[in-house]
Amino acid sequence: LLVKFQEREGHSNVPCKHKENGKSLGRWLSTQKGQKKKGQLDESLGKRLEDVGFVWDGRSNRPQWNNNYFLLVQFQKRQGHCNVPGRHIEDGKKLGRWLNSQRQLNRIEKVDESRVKQLE
């Protein structure tokens, strides 16, 4: 399921509440992170997750930004555009406010170039 998600979304930073084919993929991955932190994760499973690009320390990958980007992609697929209203809330997150902030940061050239490319 993670491979399917990663191929579709281009990353493997799965939101905690995300379900893939009716299964709680996000929650399962969160459990695996906890197991790894405790030193209880099966090494072969850990290796397979890393092989598909799974990032153990989400802070290094800015999970909040990636989660918001994931929500933007969902919005775009559903609506056919990325003109998110400023007060729009998607899956409990203030997506409109986040996107406006990204646009403002881009205007003053403070958005990481790799993120600008993702947003284009």
PDB file of C-alpha atoms in Angstrom, residues 48-102:
ATOM      1  CA  ARG A  48      11.797  -2.438   2.794  1.00  0.00           C
ATOM      2  CA  LEU A  49      10.214   0.801   4.036  1.00  0.00           C
ATOM      3  CA  GLU A  50      13.453   2.718   3.469  1.00  0.00           C
ATOM      4  CA  ASP A  51      13.796   1.194  -0.002  1.00  0.00           C
ATOM      5  CA  VAL A  52      10.563   2.914  -1.079  1.00  0.00           C
ATOM      6  CA  GLY A  53      11.703   6.251   0.348  1.00  0.00           C
ATOM      7  CA  PHE A  54      10.038   6.196   3.752  1.00  0.00           C
ATOM      8  CA  VAL A  55      11.478   8.895   6.041  1.00  0.00           C
ATOM      9  CA  TRP A  56      11.682   7.879   9.705  1.00  0.00           C
ATOM     10  CA  ASP A  57      12.259  11.345  11.141  1.00  0.00           C
ATOM     11  CA  GLY A  58       9.454  13.408   9.664  1.00  0.00           C
ATOM     12  CA  ARG A  59      10.869  16.595  11.120  1.00  0.00           C
ATOM     13  CA  SER A  60      13.727  16.442   8.661  1.00  0.00           C
ATOM     14  CA  ASN A  61      11.185  16.248   5.834  1.00  0.00           C
ATOM     15  CA  ARG A  62       8.832  18.922   7.170  1.00  0.00           C
ATOM     16  CA  PRO A  63       5.782  16.683   7.424  1.00  0.00           C
ATOM     17  CA  GLN A  64       3.372  19.551   7.989  1.00  0.00           C
ATOM     18  CA  TRP A  65       4.298  21.113   4.632  1.00  0.00           C
ATOM     19  CA  ASN A  66       4.047  17.747   2.883  1.00  0.00           C
ATOM     20  CA  ASN A  67       0.687  17.022   4.495  1.00  0.00           C
ATOM     21  CA  ASN A  68      -0.650  20.374   3.322  1.00  0.00           C
ATOM     22  CA  TYR A  69       0.734  19.736  -0.140  1.00  0.00           C
ATOM     23  CA  PHE A  70      -0.998  16.344  -0.145  1.00  0.00           C
ATOM     24  CA  LEU A  71      -4.269  18.096   0.768  1.00  0.00           C
ATOM     25  CA  LEU A  72      -3.715  20.598  -2.053  1.00  0.00           C
ATOM     26  CA  VAL A  73      -3.229  17.744  -4.530  1.00  0.00           C
ATOM     27  CA  GLN A  74      -6.450  16.137  -3.297  1.00  0.00           C
ATOM     28  CA  PHE A  75      -8.274  19.469  -3.691  1.00  0.00           C
ATOM     29  CA  GLN A  76      -6.904  19.929  -7.216  1.00  0.00           C
ATOM     30  CA  LYS A  77      -7.923  16.429  -8.288  1.00  0.00           C
ATOM     31  CA  ARG A  78     -11.424  16.948  -6.938  1.00  0.00           C
ATOM     32  CA  GLN A  79     -11.985  20.556  -8.091  1.00  0.00           C
ATOM     33  CA  GLY A  80      -9.801  20.649 -11.202  1.00  0.00           C
ATOM     34  CA  HIS A  81      -7.879  23.744 -10.041  1.00  0.00           C
ATOM     35  CA  CYS A  82      -5.752  25.103  -7.193  1.00  0.00           C
ATOM     36  CA  ASN A  83      -7.673  28.323  -6.590  1.00  0.00           C
ATOM     37  CA  VAL A  84      -8.322  27.446  -2.965  1.00  0.00           C
ATOM     38  CA  PRO A  85     -10.473  30.038  -1.156  1.00  0.00           C
ATOM     39  CA  GLY A  86      -8.566  31.763   1.652  1.00  0.00           C
ATOM     40  CA  ARG A  87     -10.820  30.369   4.373  1.00  0.00           C
ATOM     41  CA  HIS A  88     -11.104  26.854   2.931  1.00  0.00           C
ATOM     42  CA  ILE A  89     -10.563  23.988   5.359  1.00  0.00           C
ATOM     43  CA  GLU A  90      -9.564  20.594   3.978  1.00  0.00           C
ATOM     44  CA  ASP A  91      -9.521  17.557   6.271  1.00  0.00           C
ATOM     45  CA  GLY A  92      -9.468  19.847   9.323  1.00  0.00           C
ATOM     46  CA  LYS A  93      -6.492  21.886   8.037  1.00  0.00           C
ATOM     47  CA  LYS A  94      -6.577  25.543   6.971  1.00  0.00           C
ATOM     48  CA  LEU A  95      -5.510  24.787   3.411  1.00  0.00           C
ATOM     49  CA  GLY A  96      -6.508  28.170   1.976  1.00  0.00           C
ATOM     50  CA  ARG A  97      -4.471  30.051   4.564  1.00  0.00           C
ATOM     51  CA  TRP A  98      -1.475  27.745   4.040  1.00  0.00           C
ATOM     52  CA  LEU A  99      -1.562  28.187   0.253  1.00  0.00           C
ATOM     53  CA  ASN A 100      -1.810  31.969   0.577  1.00  0.00           C
ATOM     54  CA  SER A 101       1.264  31.879   2.850  1.00  0.00           C
ATOM     55  CA  GLN A 102       3.162  29.821   0.259  1.00  0.00           C
TER      56      GLN A 102
END
